[in-house]
mmCIF file of C-alpha atoms in Angstrom:
data_model
loop_
_atom_site.group_PDB
_atom_site.id
_atom_site.type_symbol
_atom_site.label_atom_id
_atom_site.label_comp_id
_atom_site.label_asym_id
_atom_site.label_seq_id
_atom_site.Cartn_x
_atom_site.Cartn_y
_atom_site.Cartn_z
ATOM 1 C CA MET J 1 110.387 80.107 59.135
ATOM 2 C CA THR J 2 110.436 78.774 63.169
ATOM 3 C CA SER J 3 108.870 79.611 66.080
ATOM 4 C CA ASP J 4 108.862 79.083 70.074
ATOM 5 C CA VAL J 5 105.236 78.535 70.146
ATOM 6 C CA ILE J 6 102.082 78.145 67.368
ATOM 7 C CA ILE J 7 98.501 78.635 68.262
ATOM 8 C CA VAL J 8 95.816 76.343 66.444
ATOM 9 C CA GLY J 9 92.116 78.577 66.614
ATOM 10 C CA ALA J 10 92.121 83.185 66.299
ATOM 11 C CA GLY J 11 88.798 82.909 68.400
ATOM 12 C CA PRO J 12 89.432 85.184 71.513
ATOM 13 C CA ALA J 13 91.328 82.477 73.568
ATOM 14 C CA GLY J 14 93.731 82.191 70.760
ATOM 15 C CA ALA J 15 93.977 86.014 69.262
ATOM 16 C CA ALA J 16 94.329 86.967 73.294
ATOM 17 C CA THR J 17 97.532 84.525 73.786
ATOM 18 C CA ALA J 18 99.390 85.221 70.195
ATOM 19 C CA ILE J 19 98.545 89.530 70.691
ATOM 20 C CA LEU J 20 100.224 88.880 74.829
ATOM 21 C CA LEU J 21 102.844 86.576 73.780
ATOM 22 C CA ALA J 22 103.925 88.620 71.008
ATOM 23 C CA GLU J 23 104.123 91.790 72.864
ATOM 24 C CA ARG J 24 106.903 89.678 75.110
ATOM 25 C CA GLY J 25 108.737 88.515 72.466
ATOM 26 C CA VAL J 26 108.187 85.401 71.799
ATOM 27 C CA SER J 27 107.679 84.517 67.815
ATOM 28 C CA VAL J 28 103.967 83.071 67.346
ATOM 29 C CA ARG J 29 102.756 80.993 64.382
ATOM 30 C CA LEU J 30 98.541 81.504 65.183
ATOM 31 C CA LEU J 31 96.495 79.738 62.646
ATOM 32 C CA ASP J 32 92.531 78.940 62.182
ATOM 33 C CA ARG J 33 90.706 77.355 59.226
ATOM 34 C CA ALA J 34 88.216 80.106 58.222
ATOM 35 C CA ARG J 35 89.438 83.097 57.218
ATOM 36 C CA PHE J 36 88.178 86.649 58.839
ATOM 37 C CA PRO J 37 85.613 87.984 59.831
ATOM 38 C CA ARG J 38 83.330 84.682 60.017
ATOM 39 C CA PRO J 39 80.497 84.697 61.803
ATOM 40 C CA LYS J 40 80.458 81.778 64.593
ATOM 41 C CA ILE J 41 76.913 80.346 66.830
ATOM 42 C CA CYS J 42 77.922 82.936 69.683
ATOM 43 C CA GLY J 43 75.731 84.385 72.563
ATOM 44 C CA GLU J 44 77.770 87.142 71.790
ATOM 45 C CA TYR J 45 78.024 88.684 75.317
ATOM 46 C CA LEU J 46 80.745 90.851 77.133
ATOM 47 C CA SER J 47 81.072 91.153 81.228
ATOM 48 C CA PRO J 48 81.052 93.324 83.428
ATOM 49 C CA GLU J 49 85.235 92.593 83.211
ATOM 50 C CA ALA J 50 86.432 90.821 80.164
ATOM 51 C CA PRO J 51 86.680 95.501 78.688
ATOM 52 C CA ARG J 52 89.971 95.130 82.004
ATOM 53 C CA LEU J 53 90.778 92.505 79.569
ATOM 54 C CA LEU J 54 90.146 93.696 76.859
ATOM 55 C CA ASP J 55 92.098 97.103 77.300
ATOM 56 C CA ARG J 56 95.310 94.928 77.711
ATOM 57 C CA LEU J 57 95.108 93.965 74.542
ATOM 58 C CA GLY J 58 94.447 97.168 72.377
ATOM 59 C CA ALA J 59 91.791 96.170 71.079
ATOM 60 C CA LEU J 60 88.905 98.290 74.002
ATOM 61 C CA LYS J 61 89.229 100.760 71.978
ATOM 62 C CA ALA J 62 87.766 99.143 68.448
ATOM 63 C CA VAL J 63 85.022 97.440 70.268
ATOM 64 C CA ASP J 64 83.722 99.954 71.889
ATOM 65 C CA ALA J 65 83.012 101.732 68.824
ATOM 66 C CA VAL J 66 80.620 98.514 67.370
ATOM 67 C CA ALA J 67 79.257 97.138 71.068
ATOM 68 C CA SER J 68 76.308 98.208 72.804
ATOM 69 C CA THR J 69 76.941 98.691 76.688
ATOM 70 C CA LEU J 70 74.518 96.107 78.660
ATOM 71 C CA LYS J 71 73.234 97.893 82.609
ATOM 72 C CA GLY J 72 71.855 95.062 83.634
ATOM 73 C CA MET J 73 70.030 91.974 82.818
ATOM 74 C CA ARG J 74 65.345 91.488 82.946
ATOM 75 C CA ILE J 75 64.995 87.959 84.182
ATOM 76 C CA THR J 76 61.663 86.516 83.942
ATOM 77 C CA ALA J 77 59.904 83.583 85.475
ATOM 78 C CA PRO J 78 58.445 80.265 84.214
ATOM 79 C CA ASN J 79 54.771 82.602 86.239
ATOM 80 C CA GLY J 80 55.301 86.122 84.962
ATOM 81 C CA THR J 81 57.921 86.801 87.880
ATOM 82 C CA ALA J 82 59.694 90.057 86.315
ATOM 83 C CA LEU J 83 63.736 91.234 87.775
ATOM 84 C CA VAL J 84 65.676 93.614 86.967
ATOM 85 C CA GLY J 85 69.959 93.783 87.958
ATOM 86 C CA THR J 86 72.446 96.186 87.312
ATOM 87 C CA PHE J 87 76.435 95.607 87.348
ATOM 88 C CA ARG J 88 76.944 98.577 89.588
ATOM 89 C CA SER J 89 79.402 98.824 92.179
ATOM 90 C CA ILE J 90 78.445 96.531 95.675
ATOM 91 C CA GLY J 91 80.934 97.998 98.255
ATOM 92 C CA ALA J 92 83.713 97.540 97.661
ATOM 93 C CA TRP J 93 83.710 95.523 94.204
ATOM 94 C CA ARG J 94 83.963 98.020 91.734
ATOM 95 C CA PRO J 95 83.295 96.564 87.634
ATOM 96 C CA TYR J 96 85.860 97.691 85.443
ATOM 97 C CA ARG J 97 82.670 99.236 83.873
ATOM 98 C CA GLU J 98 79.229 99.341 85.710
ATOM 99 C CA HIS J 99 78.027 97.862 82.259
ATOM 100 C CA ALA J 100 78.413 94.924 80.099
ATOM 101 C CA MET J 101 78.983 94.629 76.078
ATOM 102 C CA ALA J 102 76.605 93.110 73.454
ATOM 103 C CA ILE J 103 78.692 92.430 70.220
ATOM 104 C CA THR J 104 78.419 89.767 67.446
ATOM 105 C CA ARG J 105 81.207 87.705 67.094
ATOM 106 C CA GLU J 106 82.015 88.628 64.020
ATOM 107 C CA ALA J 107 82.690 91.436 64.803
ATOM 108 C CA LEU J 108 85.001 90.839 67.963
ATOM 109 C CA ASP J 109 87.383 88.240 66.480
ATOM 110 C CA ALA J 110 88.168 90.406 64.302
ATOM 111 C CA ILE J 111 89.076 92.817 65.831
ATOM 112 C CA LEU J 112 91.051 90.977 67.838
ATOM 113 C CA VAL J 113 92.423 89.393 64.525
ATOM 114 C CA ASP J 114 93.740 93.136 63.024
ATOM 115 C CA ARG J 115 95.755 93.224 65.982
ATOM 116 C CA VAL J 116 97.826 90.535 65.884
ATOM 117 C CA ARG J 117 97.315 91.315 61.919
ATOM 118 C CA SER J 118 100.128 94.771 63.492
ATOM 119 C CA LEU J 119 101.850 91.973 65.208
ATOM 120 C CA PRO J 120 105.178 90.947 64.507
ATOM 121 C CA VAL J 121 102.762 87.374 64.319
ATOM 122 C CA ASP J 122 103.106 84.994 61.468
ATOM 123 C CA LEU J 123 98.658 84.045 61.091
ATOM 124 C CA ARG J 124 97.950 81.675 58.960
ATOM 125 C CA GLU J 125 94.266 82.111 57.897
ATOM 126 C CA GLN J 126 92.177 78.780 56.329
ATOM 127 C CA THR J 127 95.110 76.286 57.397
ATOM 128 C CA ARG J 128 93.148 72.998 59.474
ATOM 129 C CA VAL J 129 95.195 71.536 61.961
ATOM 130 C CA THR J 130 94.502 67.853 61.747
ATOM 131 C CA ASP J 131 97.161 66.281 63.917
ATOM 132 C CA LEU J 132 99.598 66.804 66.664
ATOM 133 C CA VAL J 133 103.519 65.576 65.934
ATOM 134 C CA VAL J 134 103.908 63.489 69.475
ATOM 135 C CA SER J 135 107.300 61.675 70.606
ATOM 136 C CA GLY J 136 106.950 60.886 74.110
ATOM 137 C CA ASP J 137 105.403 62.301 76.891
ATOM 138 C CA ARG J 138 106.230 65.251 74.587
ATOM 139 C CA VAL J 139 104.401 67.174 71.457
ATOM 140 C CA LEU J 140 106.644 69.153 69.488
ATOM 141 C CA GLY J 141 103.695 70.493 66.606
ATOM 142 C CA VAL J 142 101.645 70.526 63.897
ATOM 143 C CA GLU J 143 100.368 68.571 60.798
ATOM 144 C CA ALA J 144 98.615 70.562 58.649
ATOM 145 C CA ILE J 145 96.408 71.691 55.607
ATOM 146 C CA ASP J 146 96.728 74.787 53.801
ATOM 147 C CA GLY J 147 93.891 76.672 51.562
ATOM 148 C CA ASP J 148 95.229 75.534 48.441
ATOM 149 C CA GLY J 149 95.346 71.459 50.473
ATOM 150 C CA ARG J 150 99.156 71.225 50.646
ATOM 151 C CA ARG J 151 100.706 69.602 54.446
ATOM 152 C CA GLN J 152 102.870 70.598 56.280
ATOM 153 C CA VAL J 153 104.394 69.690 59.383
ATOM 154 C CA LEU J 154 104.709 72.289 61.935
ATOM 155 C CA ARG J 155 106.938 72.097 65.143
ATOM 156 C CA ALA J 156 107.783 74.950 67.731
ATOM 157 C CA PRO J 157 108.263 73.909 71.062
ATOM 158 C CA LEU J 158 105.110 74.727 72.377
ATOM 159 C CA THR J 159 102.013 74.702 70.949
ATOM 160 C CA ILE J 160 99.224 76.172 73.025
ATOM 161 C CA ALA J 161 95.065 75.068 72.010
ATOM 162 C CA ALA J 162 92.859 77.562 71.674
ATOM 163 C CA ASP J 163 90.339 75.663 68.645
ATOM 164 C CA GLY J 164 87.008 75.967 70.268
ATOM 165 C CA ARG J 165 84.602 73.156 71.714
ATOM 166 C CA ALA J 166 85.597 70.360 68.561
ATOM 167 C CA SER J 167 89.680 70.735 69.992
ATOM 168 C CA VAL J 168 91.498 68.811 67.764
ATOM 169 C CA VAL J 169 94.530 69.186 70.661
ATOM 170 C CA ALA J 170 92.035 67.715 73.034
ATOM 171 C CA GLN J 171 90.486 64.755 71.126
ATOM 172 C CA ARG J 172 93.983 63.512 70.125
ATOM 173 C CA LEU J 173 95.866 62.983 73.155
ATOM 174 C CA GLY J 174 92.669 62.200 74.056
ATOM 175 C CA LEU J 175 91.344 64.597 77.229
ATOM 176 C CA ARG J 176 87.776 65.415 76.419
ATOM 177 C CA ARG J 177 84.981 63.600 78.739
ATOM 178 C CA PRO J 178 80.845 63.734 77.538
ATOM 179 C CA HIS J 179 78.861 65.714 80.346
ATOM 180 C CA ARG J 180 76.210 64.234 81.963
ATOM 181 C CA LEU J 181 73.965 67.722 80.937
ATOM 182 C CA GLN J 182 73.067 67.140 77.054
ATOM 183 C CA ARG J 183 71.228 70.398 75.522
ATOM 184 C CA MET J 184 71.657 72.033 72.622
ATOM 185 C CA ALA J 185 71.877 75.624 71.655
ATOM 186 C CA MET J 186 69.721 77.327 68.731
ATOM 187 C CA VAL J 187 70.743 81.205 68.055
ATOM 188 C CA THR J 188 69.481 83.807 65.424
ATOM 189 C CA TYR J 189 68.867 87.198 64.945
ATOM 190 C CA VAL J 190 65.501 89.405 65.420
ATOM 191 C CA GLU J 191 64.834 93.163 64.496
ATOM 192 C CA ASP J 192 61.973 95.144 64.924
ATOM 193 C CA VAL J 193 61.165 93.921 68.550
ATOM 194 C CA SER J 194 59.806 96.725 70.877
ATOM 195 C CA GLY J 195 61.662 98.077 73.511
ATOM 196 C CA LEU J 196 65.530 96.486 72.453
ATOM 197 C CA GLY J 197 67.015 98.543 74.816
ATOM 198 C CA ARG J 198 70.476 98.991 78.104
ATOM 199 C CA VAL J 199 69.694 94.860 79.342
ATOM 200 C CA GLY J 200 69.835 91.752 78.318
ATOM 201 C CA GLU J 201 66.593 90.246 78.361
ATOM 202 C CA ILE J 202 65.874 85.457 79.985
ATOM 203 C CA PHE J 203 63.431 83.670 80.585
ATOM 204 C CA VAL J 204 63.580 81.299 81.874
ATOM 205 C CA ASP J 205 60.469 78.197 81.120
ATOM 206 C CA PRO J 206 61.881 74.543 82.368
ATOM 207 C CA PRO J 207 62.706 72.962 80.767
ATOM 208 C CA ASP J 208 63.877 76.161 78.258
ATOM 209 C CA TYR J 209 65.544 79.203 78.190
ATOM 210 C CA ALA J 210 65.540 81.982 75.935
ATOM 211 C CA ILE J 211 68.253 85.075 76.332
ATOM 212 C CA LEU J 212 67.521 87.717 74.038
ATOM 213 C CA ASN J 213 70.787 90.418 73.900
ATOM 214 C CA PRO J 214 70.642 93.935 71.462
ATOM 215 C CA VAL J 215 73.613 93.406 69.783
ATOM 216 C CA ALA J 216 73.120 96.601 67.308
ATOM 217 C CA PRO J 217 70.371 99.180 67.247
ATOM 218 C CA GLY J 218 66.867 97.324 66.457
ATOM 219 C CA ARG J 219 69.030 93.815 66.448
ATOM 220 C CA ALA J 220 69.326 90.979 68.534
ATOM 221 C CA ASN J 221 70.905 87.809 69.389
ATOM 222 C CA LEU J 222 67.959 85.013 70.746
ATOM 223 C CA SER J 223 69.604 82.005 72.115
ATOM 224 C CA LEU J 224 67.594 79.146 72.367
ATOM 225 C CA VAL J 225 68.608 76.236 75.019
ATOM 226 C CA VAL J 226 67.162 73.414 75.345
ATOM 227 C CA PRO J 227 67.488 69.597 75.732
ATOM 228 C CA MET J 228 69.934 67.493 73.505
ATOM 229 C CA ALA J 229 67.051 64.739 72.682
ATOM 230 C CA HIS J 230 64.034 67.825 71.910
ATOM 231 C CA GLY J 231 65.768 69.428 69.515
ATOM 232 C CA ALA J 232 68.581 66.562 67.897
ATOM 233 C CA PRO J 233 65.859 64.773 66.016
ATOM 234 C CA TRP J 234 64.713 68.155 63.811
ATOM 235 C CA SER J 235 68.606 68.805 63.166
ATOM 236 C CA GLY J 236 67.314 68.827 59.252
ATOM 237 C CA ARG J 237 64.682 71.463 60.425
ATOM 238 C CA LEU J 238 65.849 73.661 63.127
ATOM 239 C CA ASP J 239 63.891 76.396 61.405
ATOM 240 C CA THR J 240 60.584 74.620 62.164
ATOM 241 C CA PHE J 241 61.795 73.475 65.452
ATOM 242 C CA PHE J 242 63.000 76.698 67.142
ATOM 243 C CA ASP J 243 60.005 78.525 65.936
ATOM 244 C CA ALA J 244 57.500 75.571 67.811
ATOM 245 C CA ARG J 245 59.308 75.823 70.879
ATOM 246 C CA LEU J 246 59.157 79.617 71.034
ATOM 247 C CA LYS J 247 55.388 79.010 72.058
ATOM 248 C CA HIS J 248 55.980 76.931 74.709
ATOM 249 C CA LEU J 249 57.509 80.319 76.364
ATOM 250 C CA PRO J 250 54.269 82.403 75.908
ATOM 251 C CA HIS J 251 56.607 85.524 77.686
ATOM 252 C CA LEU J 252 58.976 85.213 75.302
ATOM 253 C CA ALA J 253 56.811 84.697 72.527
ATOM 254 C CA ARG J 254 54.595 87.854 73.939
ATOM 255 C CA ARG J 255 57.721 89.086 74.680
ATOM 256 C CA ILE J 256 58.800 89.464 70.248
ATOM 257 C CA ALA J 257 55.087 88.594 68.680
ATOM 258 C CA ASP J 258 55.964 92.367 66.970
ATOM 259 C CA GLY J 259 59.950 91.333 65.715
ATOM 260 C CA ARG J 260 60.670 89.411 63.063
ATOM 261 C CA ARG J 261 63.303 86.110 62.208
ATOM 262 C CA VAL J 262 66.255 87.383 60.248
ATOM 263 C CA ALA J 263 68.806 84.765 59.789
ATOM 264 C CA PRO J 264 68.148 81.247 59.466
ATOM 265 C CA VAL J 265 68.818 79.193 63.195
ATOM 266 C CA ARG J 266 71.886 77.444 63.728
ATOM 267 C CA ALA J 267 72.615 74.652 65.777
ATOM 268 C CA MET J 268 75.819 73.661 68.520
ATOM 269 C CA GLY J 269 75.183 71.456 71.138
ATOM 270 C CA PRO J 270 75.395 69.449 73.547
ATOM 271 C CA LEU J 271 77.208 72.271 75.019
ATOM 272 C CA ALA J 272 78.792 70.873 78.120
ATOM 273 C CA TYR J 273 81.613 68.737 77.669
ATOM 274 C CA ARG J 274 84.690 68.264 79.705
ATOM 275 C CA VAL J 275 88.371 68.885 79.085
ATOM 276 C CA ASP J 276 91.014 66.668 80.862
ATOM 277 C CA PRO J 277 94.896 67.990 81.900
ATOM 278 C CA PRO J 278 97.050 67.367 79.220
ATOM 279 C CA ARG J 279 100.061 65.049 81.075
ATOM 280 C CA THR J 280 101.901 65.471 77.982
ATOM 281 C CA GLY J 281 104.769 68.184 77.913
ATOM 282 C CA GLY J 282 105.416 70.755 75.776
ATOM 283 C CA VAL J 283 101.129 71.635 75.598
ATOM 284 C CA LEU J 284 98.463 74.040 76.828
ATOM 285 C CA MET J 285 95.032 74.677 76.210
ATOM 286 C CA VAL J 286 92.830 77.532 76.704
ATOM 287 C CA GLY J 287 89.303 79.399 76.451
ATOM 288 C CA ASP J 288 86.944 76.271 75.343
ATOM 289 C CA ALA J 289 89.465 74.005 74.477
ATOM 290 C CA THR J 290 89.218 73.186 78.630
ATOM 291 C CA GLY J 291 86.133 72.526 78.545
ATOM 292 C CA PHE J 292 82.768 74.480 78.575
ATOM 293 C CA PHE J 293 79.637 73.765 80.699
ATOM 294 C CA ASP J 294 76.466 76.102 79.628
ATOM 295 C CA PRO J 295 75.503 79.521 78.727
ATOM 296 C CA PHE J 296 73.553 80.975 81.103
ATOM 297 C CA SER J 297 75.723 82.748 83.010
ATOM 298 C CA GLY J 298 77.397 83.931 79.609
ATOM 299 C CA GLU J 299 81.708 83.440 80.348
ATOM 300 C CA GLY J 300 82.773 82.176 77.364
ATOM 301 C CA ILE J 301 84.413 84.906 76.523
ATOM 302 C CA PHE J 302 85.974 86.099 79.260
ATOM 303 C CA ASN J 303 86.489 82.714 80.348
ATOM 304 C CA GLY J 304 88.817 82.916 76.742
ATOM 305 C CA LEU J 305 90.572 85.798 77.662
ATOM 306 C CA ARG J 306 91.578 85.848 81.166
ATOM 307 C CA SER J 307 92.436 81.975 80.716
ATOM 308 C CA ALA J 308 94.989 83.538 77.242
ATOM 309 C CA GLU J 309 96.151 86.284 80.200
ATOM 310 C CA MET J 310 97.138 83.692 82.576
ATOM 311 C CA ALA J 311 99.143 80.707 79.881
ATOM 312 C CA VAL J 312 101.345 83.506 78.759
ATOM 313 C CA ASP J 313 102.178 83.968 82.625
ATOM 314 C CA THR J 314 103.308 80.292 82.247
ATOM 315 C CA ALA J 315 104.212 80.325 78.541
ATOM 316 C CA VAL J 316 106.600 82.849 79.381
ATOM 317 C CA GLN J 317 107.998 81.906 82.516
ATOM 318 C CA ALA J 318 109.162 78.034 80.512
ATOM 319 C CA LEU J 319 110.450 78.929 77.733
ATOM 320 C CA GLY J 320 112.849 81.043 79.411
ATOM 321 C CA ARG J 321 113.525 78.601 81.321
ATOM 322 C CA GLY J 322 113.663 75.788 77.970
ATOM 323 C CA ASP J 323 111.609 72.974 80.690
ATOM 324 C CA LEU J 324 108.348 72.945 78.500
ATOM 325 C CA SER J 325 107.525 69.766 80.538
ATOM 326 C CA ALA J 326 103.836 68.515 81.908
ATOM 327 C CA ARG J 327 105.744 68.776 85.241
ATOM 328 C CA ALA J 328 107.154 72.870 84.628
ATOM 329 C CA LEU J 329 103.402 73.589 82.049
ATOM 330 C CA ALA J 330 100.961 72.097 85.476
ATOM 331 C CA GLY J 331 101.309 74.946 87.262
ATOM 332 C CA TYR J 332 98.968 77.404 85.201
ATOM 333 C CA ASP J 333 95.668 74.231 84.808
ATOM 334 C CA ARG J 334 95.802 74.184 88.396
ATOM 335 C CA ALA J 335 95.432 78.047 89.044
ATOM 336 C CA ARG J 336 92.976 78.453 86.189
ATOM 337 C CA ARG J 337 90.704 76.256 87.611
ATOM 338 C CA LEU J 338 91.252 77.573 91.126
ATOM 339 C CA ALA J 339 90.674 80.749 89.459
ATOM 340 C CA THR J 340 87.217 79.719 88.175
ATOM 341 C CA ARG J 341 85.800 76.735 90.577
ATOM 342 C CA ASP J 342 83.096 78.617 92.510
ATOM 343 C CA LYS J 343 81.794 80.664 89.809
ATOM 344 C CA GLU J 344 81.789 77.027 88.270
ATOM 345 C CA ARG J 345 79.991 76.050 91.702
ATOM 346 C CA VAL J 346 77.364 78.969 91.210
ATOM 347 C CA THR J 347 76.801 78.222 87.383
ATOM 348 C CA HIS J 348 75.642 74.289 88.143
ATOM 349 C CA ALA J 349 73.402 75.477 91.165
ATOM 350 C CA LEU J 350 71.450 77.814 89.310
ATOM 351 C CA GLN J 351 71.367 74.943 86.456
ATOM 352 C CA ILE J 352 69.717 72.788 89.529
ATOM 353 C CA VAL J 353 67.547 76.208 89.931
ATOM 354 C CA VAL J 354 65.898 77.202 86.367
ATOM 355 C CA SER J 355 65.934 73.097 85.536
ATOM 356 C CA HIS J 356 62.642 72.756 87.768
ATOM 357 C CA ARG J 357 59.787 75.386 87.059
ATOM 358 C CA ARG J 358 58.601 75.327 90.630
ATOM 359 C CA LEU J 359 62.004 75.687 92.117
ATOM 360 C CA ALA J 360 62.563 78.649 89.374
ATOM 361 C CA ASN J 361 59.512 80.250 90.137
ATOM 362 C CA LEU J 362 60.229 80.258 94.083
ATOM 363 C CA ALA J 363 63.881 81.424 93.855
ATOM 364 C CA ALA J 364 62.015 84.685 91.705
ATOM 365 C CA ARG J 365 60.443 85.568 94.707
ATOM 366 C CA PHE J 366 62.881 85.501 96.718
ATOM 367 C CA LEU J 367 65.664 88.079 95.070
ATOM 368 C CA ALA J 368 62.202 90.344 94.269
ATOM 369 C CA ARG J 369 61.920 91.268 97.552
ATOM 370 C CA ARG J 370 66.316 91.514 97.983
ATOM 371 C CA PRO J 371 67.603 93.166 95.386
ATOM 372 C CA ARG J 372 71.109 93.762 96.561
ATOM 373 C CA LEU J 373 71.449 90.668 96.802
ATOM 374 C CA LEU J 374 69.875 90.376 93.258
ATOM 375 C CA ASP J 375 72.526 92.670 92.013
ATOM 376 C CA LEU J 376 75.093 91.095 93.937
ATOM 377 C CA LEU J 377 74.197 87.947 92.267
ATOM 378 C CA LEU J 378 74.927 89.755 88.773
ATOM 379 C CA GLY J 379 78.057 90.626 89.872
ATOM 380 C CA VAL J 380 78.985 87.781 90.557
ATOM 381 C CA LEU J 381 77.957 86.083 86.859
ATOM 382 C CA GLY J 382 79.617 90.009 85.688
ATOM 383 C CA ASP J 383 82.445 88.564 87.138
ATOM 384 C CA PHE J 384 83.759 90.709 89.220
ATOM 385 C CA VAL J 385 82.330 90.078 92.927
ATOM 386 C CA PRO J 386 84.036 86.908 93.985
ATOM 387 C CA PRO J 387 81.343 84.377 94.343
ATOM 388 C CA ARG J 388 81.796 83.293 97.931
ATOM 389 C CA ALA J 389 80.059 86.484 98.663
ATOM 390 C CA LEU J 390 76.743 85.772 96.890
ATOM 391 C CA VAL J 391 76.972 83.061 99.622
ATOM 392 C CA THR J 392 77.265 85.251 102.646
ATOM 393 C CA GLY J 393 74.099 87.522 101.067
ATOM 394 C CA ILE J 394 71.926 84.845 101.250
ATOM 395 C CA VAL J 395 72.331 84.092 104.475
ATOM 396 C CA ALA J 396 72.286 87.745 105.464
ATOM 397 C CA ARG J 397 68.957 88.319 103.851
ATOM 398 C CA SER J 398 67.649 85.102 104.138
ATOM 399 C CA ARG J 399 67.359 86.730 108.363
ATOM 400 C CA PHE J 400 65.311 89.574 107.556
#
């Protein structure tokens, strides 16, 4: 069986790409090393604009059946100042849904893969891509090992990398670069925490921050982000380090004092890394395979789905013209970077704030007096308010 496109990775970005391509009549082969459903380290958050993309994918109804709704976010500063912002329409900017959602990656990924199975897609689970087939300036396919240990060479005019932070495609093409921000995330689940409800909770206590995200009744995803240098020596004793580190975030420690950790701690790091645009033809990259900065703004899944949407438009046009050169595909990467550039700047600014205790407290005090500005910030982080509106809002509000 031949295919027009090989997609490496069946997480949200890869599954979304396969769905959209198949619906446009493109023959797709989708490969993943796992068998679904499977757990995945993640903050497990969907922004208010993510449902628009899930709706387009035909997956929103299934997600609604199992996801928790988040009407806003509560942010606790180092000095205990608590800010509560809501996802709501602000002027002309209206979210697809006036709430975010929390859902486990095991459930979300399974829903999207089930949607893939309903389409004429050659889905191959437990198939690990080990290398690319490259000739001159063109990627021609992949080398892979299936669940029975058999080596295969699979070819297609276009290969799309959706294989996340450890992307074989990015590494094989020499595109991945380190980032100066060296942090790691530790993730687990807690239960029996009182008052879990309709908001996500962020606790800022430099150099750390933590996110408590209620993914089901009585159950929350708890993510703790710390400097890589602090956590790496404890890689063999993550549970011990995690439990001890929580005591250094007093507001979080009090918040979860009546709860209990119900899952082992898993870690991922360094979180931030850069990926250069491909310089070869026959390849596109989506989702975390394109790079990642930090999870504070929760943009990961939305960006993965949005990049899939943009890549499919470029792929269909290039396949139709029969031109899969690097030049023909470069427009996608330019458009993706333009679409995410301003929010990345906001995220960089937030990282400076949450890395300094005094600055974090000053920012909290400033926003506590300006609730509309806080909602505007949540709109930017929720992907429905343009980031430049935040700059305008800060200038206007600072006059009063």
